[in-house]
XYZ file of C-alpha atoms in Angstrom:
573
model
C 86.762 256.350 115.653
C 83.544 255.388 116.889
C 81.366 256.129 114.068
C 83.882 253.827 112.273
C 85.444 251.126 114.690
C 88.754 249.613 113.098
C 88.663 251.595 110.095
C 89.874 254.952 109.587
C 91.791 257.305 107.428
C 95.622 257.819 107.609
C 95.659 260.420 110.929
C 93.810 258.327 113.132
C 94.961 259.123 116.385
C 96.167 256.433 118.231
C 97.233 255.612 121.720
C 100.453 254.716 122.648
C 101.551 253.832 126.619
C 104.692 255.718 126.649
C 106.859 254.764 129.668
C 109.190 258.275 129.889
C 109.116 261.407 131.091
C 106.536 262.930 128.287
C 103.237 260.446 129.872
C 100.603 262.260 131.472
C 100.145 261.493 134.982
C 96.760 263.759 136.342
C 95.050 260.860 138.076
C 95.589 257.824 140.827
C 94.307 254.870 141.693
C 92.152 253.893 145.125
C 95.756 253.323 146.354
C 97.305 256.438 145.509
C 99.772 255.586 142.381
C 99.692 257.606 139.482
C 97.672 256.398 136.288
C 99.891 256.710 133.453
C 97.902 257.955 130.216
C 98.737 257.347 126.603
C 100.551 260.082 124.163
C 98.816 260.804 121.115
C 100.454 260.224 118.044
C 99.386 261.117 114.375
C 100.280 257.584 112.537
C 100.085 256.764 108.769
C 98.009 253.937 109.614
C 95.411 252.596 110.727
C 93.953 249.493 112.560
C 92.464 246.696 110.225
C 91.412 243.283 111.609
C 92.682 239.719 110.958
C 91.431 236.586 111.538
C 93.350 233.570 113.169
C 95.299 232.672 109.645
C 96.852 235.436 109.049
C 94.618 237.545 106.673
C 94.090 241.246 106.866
C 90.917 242.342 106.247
C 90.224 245.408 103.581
C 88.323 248.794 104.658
C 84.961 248.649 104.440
C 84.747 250.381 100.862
C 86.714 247.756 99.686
C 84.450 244.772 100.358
C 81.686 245.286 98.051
C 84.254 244.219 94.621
C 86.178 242.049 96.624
C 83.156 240.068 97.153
C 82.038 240.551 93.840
C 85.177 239.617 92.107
C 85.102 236.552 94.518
C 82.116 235.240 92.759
C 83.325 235.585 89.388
C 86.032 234.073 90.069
C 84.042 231.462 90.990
C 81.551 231.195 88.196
C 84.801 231.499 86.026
C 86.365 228.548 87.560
C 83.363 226.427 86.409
C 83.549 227.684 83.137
C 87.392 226.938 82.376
C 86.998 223.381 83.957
C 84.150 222.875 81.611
C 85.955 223.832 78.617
C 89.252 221.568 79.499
C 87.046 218.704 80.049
C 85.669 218.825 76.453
C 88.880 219.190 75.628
C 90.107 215.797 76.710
C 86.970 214.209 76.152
C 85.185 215.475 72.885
C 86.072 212.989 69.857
C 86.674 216.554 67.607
C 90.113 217.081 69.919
C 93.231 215.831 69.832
C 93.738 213.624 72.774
C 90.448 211.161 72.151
C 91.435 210.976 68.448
C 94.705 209.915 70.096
C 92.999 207.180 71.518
C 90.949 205.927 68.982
C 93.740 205.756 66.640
C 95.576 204.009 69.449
C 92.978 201.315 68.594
C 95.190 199.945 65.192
C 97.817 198.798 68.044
C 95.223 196.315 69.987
C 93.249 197.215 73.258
C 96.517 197.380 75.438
C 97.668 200.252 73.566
C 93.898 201.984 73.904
C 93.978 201.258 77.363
C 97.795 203.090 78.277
C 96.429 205.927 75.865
C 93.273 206.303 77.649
C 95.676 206.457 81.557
C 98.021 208.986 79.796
C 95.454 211.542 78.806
C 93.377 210.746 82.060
C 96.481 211.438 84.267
C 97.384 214.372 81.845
C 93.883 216.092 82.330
C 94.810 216.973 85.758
C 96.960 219.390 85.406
C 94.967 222.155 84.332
C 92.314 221.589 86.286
C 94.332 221.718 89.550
C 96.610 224.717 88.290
C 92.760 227.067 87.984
C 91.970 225.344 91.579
C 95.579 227.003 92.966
C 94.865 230.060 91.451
C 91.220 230.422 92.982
C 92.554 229.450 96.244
C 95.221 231.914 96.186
C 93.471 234.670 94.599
C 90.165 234.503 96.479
C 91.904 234.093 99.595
C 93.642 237.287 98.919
C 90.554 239.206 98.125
C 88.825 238.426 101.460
C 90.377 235.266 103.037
C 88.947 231.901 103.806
C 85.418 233.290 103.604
C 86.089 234.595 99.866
C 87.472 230.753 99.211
C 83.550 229.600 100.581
C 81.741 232.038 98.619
C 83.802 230.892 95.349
C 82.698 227.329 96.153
C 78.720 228.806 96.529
C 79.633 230.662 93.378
C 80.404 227.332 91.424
C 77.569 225.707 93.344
C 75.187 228.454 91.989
C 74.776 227.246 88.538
C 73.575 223.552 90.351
C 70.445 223.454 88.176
C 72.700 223.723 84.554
C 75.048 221.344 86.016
C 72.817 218.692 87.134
C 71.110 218.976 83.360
C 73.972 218.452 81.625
C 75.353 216.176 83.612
C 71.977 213.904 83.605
C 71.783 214.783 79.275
C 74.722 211.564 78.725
C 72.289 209.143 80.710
C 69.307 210.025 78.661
C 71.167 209.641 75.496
C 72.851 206.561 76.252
C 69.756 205.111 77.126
C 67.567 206.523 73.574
C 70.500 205.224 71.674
C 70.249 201.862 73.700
C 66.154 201.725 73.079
C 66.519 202.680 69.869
C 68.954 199.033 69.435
C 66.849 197.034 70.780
C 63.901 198.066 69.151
C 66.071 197.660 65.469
C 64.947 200.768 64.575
C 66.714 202.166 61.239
C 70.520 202.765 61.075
C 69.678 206.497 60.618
C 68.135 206.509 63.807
C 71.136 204.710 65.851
C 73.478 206.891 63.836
C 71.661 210.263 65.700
C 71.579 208.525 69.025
C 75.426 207.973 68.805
C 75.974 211.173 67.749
C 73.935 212.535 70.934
C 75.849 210.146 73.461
C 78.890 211.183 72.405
C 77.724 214.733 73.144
C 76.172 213.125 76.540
C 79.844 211.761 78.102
C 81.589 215.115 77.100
C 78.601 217.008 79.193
C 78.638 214.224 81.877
C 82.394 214.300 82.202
C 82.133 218.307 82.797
C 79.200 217.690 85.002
C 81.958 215.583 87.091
C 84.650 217.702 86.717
C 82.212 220.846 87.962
C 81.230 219.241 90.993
C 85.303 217.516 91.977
C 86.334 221.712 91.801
C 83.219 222.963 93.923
C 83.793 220.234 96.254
C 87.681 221.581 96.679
C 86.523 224.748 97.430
C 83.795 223.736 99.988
C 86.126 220.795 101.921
C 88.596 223.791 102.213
C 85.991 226.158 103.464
C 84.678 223.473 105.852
C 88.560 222.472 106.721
C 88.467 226.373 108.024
C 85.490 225.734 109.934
C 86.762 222.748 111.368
C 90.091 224.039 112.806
C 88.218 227.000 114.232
C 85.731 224.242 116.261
C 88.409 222.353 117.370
C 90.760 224.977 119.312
C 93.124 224.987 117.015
C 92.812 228.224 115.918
C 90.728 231.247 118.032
C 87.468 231.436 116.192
C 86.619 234.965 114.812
C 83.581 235.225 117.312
C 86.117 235.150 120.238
C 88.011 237.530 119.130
C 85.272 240.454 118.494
C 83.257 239.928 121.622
C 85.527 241.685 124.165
C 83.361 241.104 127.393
C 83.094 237.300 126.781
C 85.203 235.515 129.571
C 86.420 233.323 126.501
C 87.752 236.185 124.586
C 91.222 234.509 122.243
C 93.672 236.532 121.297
C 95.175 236.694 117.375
C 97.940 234.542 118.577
C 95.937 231.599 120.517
C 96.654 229.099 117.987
C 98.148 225.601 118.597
C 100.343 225.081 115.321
C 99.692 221.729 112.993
C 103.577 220.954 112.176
C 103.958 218.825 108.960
C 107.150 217.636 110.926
C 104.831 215.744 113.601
C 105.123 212.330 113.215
C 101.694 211.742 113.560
C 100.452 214.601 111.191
C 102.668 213.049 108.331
C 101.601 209.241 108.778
C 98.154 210.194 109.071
C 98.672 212.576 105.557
C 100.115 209.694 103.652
C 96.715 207.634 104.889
C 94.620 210.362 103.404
C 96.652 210.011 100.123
C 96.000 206.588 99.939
C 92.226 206.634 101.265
C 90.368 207.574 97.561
C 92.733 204.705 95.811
C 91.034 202.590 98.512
C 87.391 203.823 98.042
C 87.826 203.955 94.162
C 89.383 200.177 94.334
C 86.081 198.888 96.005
C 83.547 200.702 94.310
C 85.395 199.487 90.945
C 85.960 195.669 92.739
C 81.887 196.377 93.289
C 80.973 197.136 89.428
C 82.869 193.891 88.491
C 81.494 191.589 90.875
C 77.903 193.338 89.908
C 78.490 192.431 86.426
C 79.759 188.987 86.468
C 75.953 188.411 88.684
C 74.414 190.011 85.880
C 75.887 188.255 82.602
C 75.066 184.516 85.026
C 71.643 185.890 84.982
C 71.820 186.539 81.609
C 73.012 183.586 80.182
C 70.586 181.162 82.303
C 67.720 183.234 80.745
C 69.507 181.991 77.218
C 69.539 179.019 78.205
C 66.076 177.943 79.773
C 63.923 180.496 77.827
C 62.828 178.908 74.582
C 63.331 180.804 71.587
C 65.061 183.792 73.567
C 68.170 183.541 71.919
C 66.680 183.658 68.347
C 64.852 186.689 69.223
C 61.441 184.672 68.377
C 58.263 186.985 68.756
C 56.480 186.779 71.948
C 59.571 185.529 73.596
C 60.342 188.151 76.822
C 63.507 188.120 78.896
C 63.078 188.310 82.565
C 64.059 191.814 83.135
C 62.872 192.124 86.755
C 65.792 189.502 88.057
C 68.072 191.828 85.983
C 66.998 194.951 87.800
C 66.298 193.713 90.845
C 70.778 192.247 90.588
C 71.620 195.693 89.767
C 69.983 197.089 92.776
C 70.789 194.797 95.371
C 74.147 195.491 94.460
C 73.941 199.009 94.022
C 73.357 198.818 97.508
C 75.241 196.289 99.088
C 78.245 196.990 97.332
C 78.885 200.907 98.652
C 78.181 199.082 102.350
C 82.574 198.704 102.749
C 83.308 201.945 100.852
C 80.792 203.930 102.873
C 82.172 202.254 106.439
C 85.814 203.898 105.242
C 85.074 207.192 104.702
C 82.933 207.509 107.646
C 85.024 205.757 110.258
C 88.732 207.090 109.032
C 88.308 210.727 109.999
C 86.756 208.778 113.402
C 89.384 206.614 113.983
C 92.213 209.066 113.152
C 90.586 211.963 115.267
C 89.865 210.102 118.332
C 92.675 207.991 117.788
C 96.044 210.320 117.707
C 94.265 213.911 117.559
C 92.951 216.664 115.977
C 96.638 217.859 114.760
C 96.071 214.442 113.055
C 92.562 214.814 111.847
C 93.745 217.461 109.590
C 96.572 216.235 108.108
C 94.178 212.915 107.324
C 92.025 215.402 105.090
C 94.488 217.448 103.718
C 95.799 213.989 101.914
C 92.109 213.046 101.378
C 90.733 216.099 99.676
C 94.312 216.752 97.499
C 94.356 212.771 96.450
C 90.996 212.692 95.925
C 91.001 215.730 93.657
C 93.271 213.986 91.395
C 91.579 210.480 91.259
C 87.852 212.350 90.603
C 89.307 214.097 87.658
C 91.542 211.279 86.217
C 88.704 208.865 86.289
C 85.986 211.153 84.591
C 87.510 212.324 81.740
C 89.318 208.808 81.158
C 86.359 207.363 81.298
C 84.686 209.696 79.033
C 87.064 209.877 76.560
C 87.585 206.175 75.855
C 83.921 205.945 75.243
C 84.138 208.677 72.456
C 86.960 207.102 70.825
C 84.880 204.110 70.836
C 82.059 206.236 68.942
C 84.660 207.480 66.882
C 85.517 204.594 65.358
C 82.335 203.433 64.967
C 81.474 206.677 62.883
C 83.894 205.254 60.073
C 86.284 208.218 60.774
C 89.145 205.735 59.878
C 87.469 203.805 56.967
C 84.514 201.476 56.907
C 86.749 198.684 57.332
C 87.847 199.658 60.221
C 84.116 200.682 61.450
C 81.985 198.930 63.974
C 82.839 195.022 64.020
C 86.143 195.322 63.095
C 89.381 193.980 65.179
C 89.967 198.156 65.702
C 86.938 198.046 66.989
C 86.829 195.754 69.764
C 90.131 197.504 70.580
C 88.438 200.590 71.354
C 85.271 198.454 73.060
C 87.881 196.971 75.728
C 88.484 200.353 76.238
C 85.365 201.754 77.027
C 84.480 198.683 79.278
C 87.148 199.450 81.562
C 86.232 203.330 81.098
C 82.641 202.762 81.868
C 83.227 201.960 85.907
C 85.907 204.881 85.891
C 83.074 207.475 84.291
C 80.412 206.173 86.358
C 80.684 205.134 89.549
C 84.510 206.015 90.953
C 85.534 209.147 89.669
C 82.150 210.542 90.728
C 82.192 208.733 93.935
C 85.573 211.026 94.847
C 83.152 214.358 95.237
C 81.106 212.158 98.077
C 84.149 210.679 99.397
C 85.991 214.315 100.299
C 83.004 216.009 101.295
C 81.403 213.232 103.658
C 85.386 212.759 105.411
C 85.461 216.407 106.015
C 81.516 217.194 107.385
C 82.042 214.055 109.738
C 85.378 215.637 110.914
C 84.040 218.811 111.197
C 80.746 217.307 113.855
C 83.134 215.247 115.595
C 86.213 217.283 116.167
C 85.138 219.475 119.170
C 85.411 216.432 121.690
C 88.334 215.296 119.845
C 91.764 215.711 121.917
C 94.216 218.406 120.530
C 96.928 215.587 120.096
C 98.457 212.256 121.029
C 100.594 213.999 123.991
C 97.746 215.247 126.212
C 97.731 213.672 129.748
C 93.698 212.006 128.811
C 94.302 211.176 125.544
C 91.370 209.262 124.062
C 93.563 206.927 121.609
C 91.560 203.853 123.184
C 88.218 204.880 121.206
C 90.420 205.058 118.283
C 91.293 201.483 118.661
C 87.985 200.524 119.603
C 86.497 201.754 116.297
C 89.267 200.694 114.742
C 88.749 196.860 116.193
C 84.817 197.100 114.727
C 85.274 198.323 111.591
C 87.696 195.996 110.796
C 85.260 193.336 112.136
C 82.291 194.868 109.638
C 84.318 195.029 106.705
C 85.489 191.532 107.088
C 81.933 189.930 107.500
C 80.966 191.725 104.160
C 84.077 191.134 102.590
C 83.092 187.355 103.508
C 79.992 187.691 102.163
C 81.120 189.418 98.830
C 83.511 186.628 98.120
C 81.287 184.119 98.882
C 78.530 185.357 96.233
C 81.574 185.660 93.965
C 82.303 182.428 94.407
C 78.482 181.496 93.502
C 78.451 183.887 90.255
C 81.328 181.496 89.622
C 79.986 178.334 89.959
C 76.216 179.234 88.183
C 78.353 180.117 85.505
C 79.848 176.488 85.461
C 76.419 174.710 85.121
C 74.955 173.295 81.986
C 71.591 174.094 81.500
C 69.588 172.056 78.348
C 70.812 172.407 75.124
C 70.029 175.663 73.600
C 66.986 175.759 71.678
C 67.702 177.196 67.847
C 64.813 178.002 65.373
C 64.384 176.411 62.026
C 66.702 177.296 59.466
C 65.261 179.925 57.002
C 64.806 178.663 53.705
C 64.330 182.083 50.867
C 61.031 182.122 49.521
C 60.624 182.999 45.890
C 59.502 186.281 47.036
C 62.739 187.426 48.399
C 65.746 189.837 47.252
C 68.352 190.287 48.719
C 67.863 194.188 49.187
C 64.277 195.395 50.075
C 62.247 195.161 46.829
C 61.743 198.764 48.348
C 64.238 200.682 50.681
C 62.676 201.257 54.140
C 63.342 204.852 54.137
C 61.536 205.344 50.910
C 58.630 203.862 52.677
C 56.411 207.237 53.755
C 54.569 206.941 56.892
C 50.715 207.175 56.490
C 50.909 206.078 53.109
C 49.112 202.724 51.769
C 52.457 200.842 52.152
C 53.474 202.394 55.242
C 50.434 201.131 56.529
C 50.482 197.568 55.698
C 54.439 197.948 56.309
C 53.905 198.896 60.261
C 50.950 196.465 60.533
C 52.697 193.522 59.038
C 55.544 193.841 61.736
C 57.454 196.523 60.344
C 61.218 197.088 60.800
C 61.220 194.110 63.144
C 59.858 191.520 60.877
C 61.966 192.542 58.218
C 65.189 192.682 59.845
C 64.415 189.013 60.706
C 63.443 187.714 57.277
C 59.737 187.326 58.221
C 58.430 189.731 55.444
C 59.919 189.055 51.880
C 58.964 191.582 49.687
C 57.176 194.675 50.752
C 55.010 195.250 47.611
C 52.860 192.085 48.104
C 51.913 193.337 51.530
C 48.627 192.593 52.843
C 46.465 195.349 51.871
C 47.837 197.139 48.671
C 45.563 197.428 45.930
C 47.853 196.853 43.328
C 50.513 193.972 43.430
C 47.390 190.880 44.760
C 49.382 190.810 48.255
C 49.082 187.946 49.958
C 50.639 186.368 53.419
C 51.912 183.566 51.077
C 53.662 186.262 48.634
C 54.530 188.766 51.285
C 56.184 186.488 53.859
C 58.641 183.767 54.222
C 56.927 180.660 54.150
C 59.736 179.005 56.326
C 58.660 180.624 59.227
C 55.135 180.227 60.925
C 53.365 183.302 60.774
C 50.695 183.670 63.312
C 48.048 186.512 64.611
C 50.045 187.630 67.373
C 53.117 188.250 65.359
C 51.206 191.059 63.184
C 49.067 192.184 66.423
C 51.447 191.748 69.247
C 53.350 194.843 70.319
C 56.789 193.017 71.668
C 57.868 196.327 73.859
C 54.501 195.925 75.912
C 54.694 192.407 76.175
């Protein structure tokens, strides 16, 4: 028994204090009585441990697969959720075909489409997240439900890749627009970003199932700091004056009064965090299109896309940074002071029904979000692909039906359904420091309810001073939008010189690059200059032998052609 404490084979003897006849009695005490000794009984079983929830542990030869299985199962889980999310998201499947098509109907229509299959994307997801639960918790309890979450957590580097992929794209595809480079080349970029919020939205979904796992495994931790249940250190070391027994638990009864109003605040807790980072995006945006149309309006020649004519992009950054910043100042004072104010305020009982709600609504919201968000903006990419006719391609009134959309899809995708993975994990770690010197509940003779109210009173005091503040820079956004600046200033209108056609006298992609042409194509302005009219016929280019080129012949003569429009480089200026 000693070579193998608590684990043994089927005929461990065990000791049993029988209280008849058959006890040995061959000793006393200092006092004389007789010290009864145990019978010893051949049993078919034999001791294995459990920890404070209930779980029986496996013999030792057992552990090695448990464990092992445990991190499949993990890995596994990753894998699943990553497939479901393409699933709902990829413009090759059913449900974002569903909402493109949805697009014929006007943006209403695209919009209830794009909820349905958010809200239906759920399901799966959380069915594989019961099943982990359950089945790792079976193969080595709460510990096996932790080392599933460092499982998931283990392939960080592949997730953070393809999660950061849809950025990249978005942006090359965004460069490559501005720059009017080729159709060709927007056509690949498309084609990539649509790839980009498929990986992005499994990115999302990857990290909302780790961070199940790990708020559960910390929701373990946290009821073993705060008394609630013994903690599997007391009740191994069997000379430490706080030894606990198995049954030392104080139970949390969903019948509690407390327990259940502070569950139902958890519910509604991400709803609240995901309204005000959304409220945030919009208020964000209406700063930034003010900004943008002053620079239209007081920066000559902006408009018309003259060359040598830059925006102001530093005010545009430095608006999305500032509220970046500000913005998350409300939504981060939530989550950190609920599990505060709940905790000191009516108990630890409480505490944990506040998270249970938090991490299960959460969850939900996360997942809803993502691949909503992701999937309108593929439908939108699906249309503009032509896969329902050119006349219904980019432009069209099916179009913009599928743009409205993606606008509202864009805040889901991006900043709320993320923000859920921050918002369950950073309400459970601050429970988890603070819940030793919280009070069991509500009932206890020193009940500390009055710092409850006390950080109740100041947060409610902070979030009203920069809820002040936010609607009074709304109400500014508002009113710079009201002014008239001067009138806008338009160029010339182009009059065709007799050197123009109305297709390219030679088609751009025919053009090869390091030839003659190319040459005095690129140095004349290029792509630029001749999506704007300025050059008129690319075989009386400056510097081809044959053809006499000329800047008379080779450009419009309507517009004033200077040095710096065939030296300046516009992306560096």
């Amino acid at each position: 028994f000693r070579e193998r404490p608590g684990f043994a084979g089927p005929t461990l003897p065990t000791y049993v204090l029988a209280d008849n006849s058959q006890a040995c009695q061959p000793r006393t005490n200092s006092f004389g009585q007789p010290i009864p000794l145990p019978i010893v009984e051949l049993t078919q079983q034999w001791y294995k441990p459990i920890d404070s929830l209930g779980f029986q542990f496996p013999a030792p030869d057992q552990v090695w697969w448990r464990l092992w299985i445990t991190i499949l199962i993990g890995l596994y889980l990753g894998i699943l959720i990553g497939f479901i999310t393409e699933f709902f998201t990829a413009g090759s499947y059913g449900p974002t075909k569903g909402i493109a098509s949805s697009g014929e109907y006007g943006a209403g229509a695209v919009v209830i489409q794009g909820l349905g299959v958010g809200m239906m994307s759920t399901v799966l997801p959380l069915g594989l997240v019961f099943a982990v639960i359950l089945g790792a918790y079976n193969l080595f309890g709460a510990y096996s439900i932790a080392l599933a979450a460092v499982s998931m957590l283990s392939t960080l580097g592949v997730t953070m890749a393809t999660d950061a992929y849809g950025p990249v794209a978005d942006n090359a595809g965004g460069i490559a627009e501005m720059a009017e480079l080729p159709s060709s080349v927007r056509d690949k970029t498309d084609a990539l970003d649509a790839l980009g919020n498929t990986t992005a939205a499994t990115g999302k979904g990857f990290s909302n199932g780790s961070a199940v796992l790990t708020a559960y495994a910390l929701l373990t931790a946290l009821v073993f700091d705060s008394g609630l249940a013994p903690s599997p250190t007391n009740l191994v070391i069997v000379n430490d004056p706080n030894v606990a027994h198995i049954t030392d638990y104080d139970i949390v009864s969903m019948v509690d009064i407390y327990v259940v109003a502070s569950l139902f605040l958890g519910i509604m807790l991400p709803h609240l965090f995901g309204a005000l980072t959304m409220l945030g995006v919009s208020r964000a945006a209406q700063a930034m299109i003010v900004e943008v149309r002053r620079q239209f309006r007081e920066i000559p020649g902006l408009r018309e896309g003259r060359s040598g004519v830059r925006p102001q992009h530093v005010k545009c950054v430095a608006i999305s940074t500032k509220s970046a910043i500000i913005e998350m100042v409300i939504p981060g004072a939530v989550a950190i002071m609920s599990p505060l104010i709940i905790g000191f305020g009516f108990g630890q009982k409480a505490l944990v029904g506040l998270l249970l709600g938090g991490i299960g609504s959460g969850y939900m919201m996360g997942i809803m979000m993502s691949n909503a968000g992701g999937a309108w903006d593929n439908a939108k990419k699906l249309v503009e692909s032509g896969f329902f006719g050119s006349s219904n391609a980019k432009g069209s009134e099916w179009h913009k039906s599928t743009v409205a959309g993606d606008t509202v899809g864009d805040p889901f995708k991006d900043t709320s359904g993320p923000s859920m993975n921050i918002l369950i994990k950073l309400m459970t770690v601050y429970g988890l420091v603070f819940i030793a010197i919280m009070q069991p509940d509500i009932y206890v003779t020193d009940s500390t309810g009055w710092i409850g109210a006390i950080l109740l009173v100041c947060t409610i005091l902070f979030c009203a001073v920069f809820g002040f503040y936010s609607y009074k820079t709304s109400e500014a956004t508002r009113e710079e939008a009201k002014k008239e600046g001067p009138p806008h200033v338009r160029a010339p209108p182009k009059t065709v010189s007799g050197y123009y056609v109305s297709a390219p006298s030679v088609p751009e992609e025919q053009i090869m690059a390091g030839s003659q042409m190319g040459d005095a194509f690129q140095a004349s302005g290029g792509h630029r200059a001749l999506r704007r009219g300025v050059i008129a016929n690319q075989t009386r280019l400056p510097g081809l032998i044959e053809g006499g080129g000329s800047l008379e012949d080779a450009f419009n003569p309507e517009l004033p052609v200077t040095v710096s429009m065939l030296t300046e480089n516009p992306i560096q200026n």
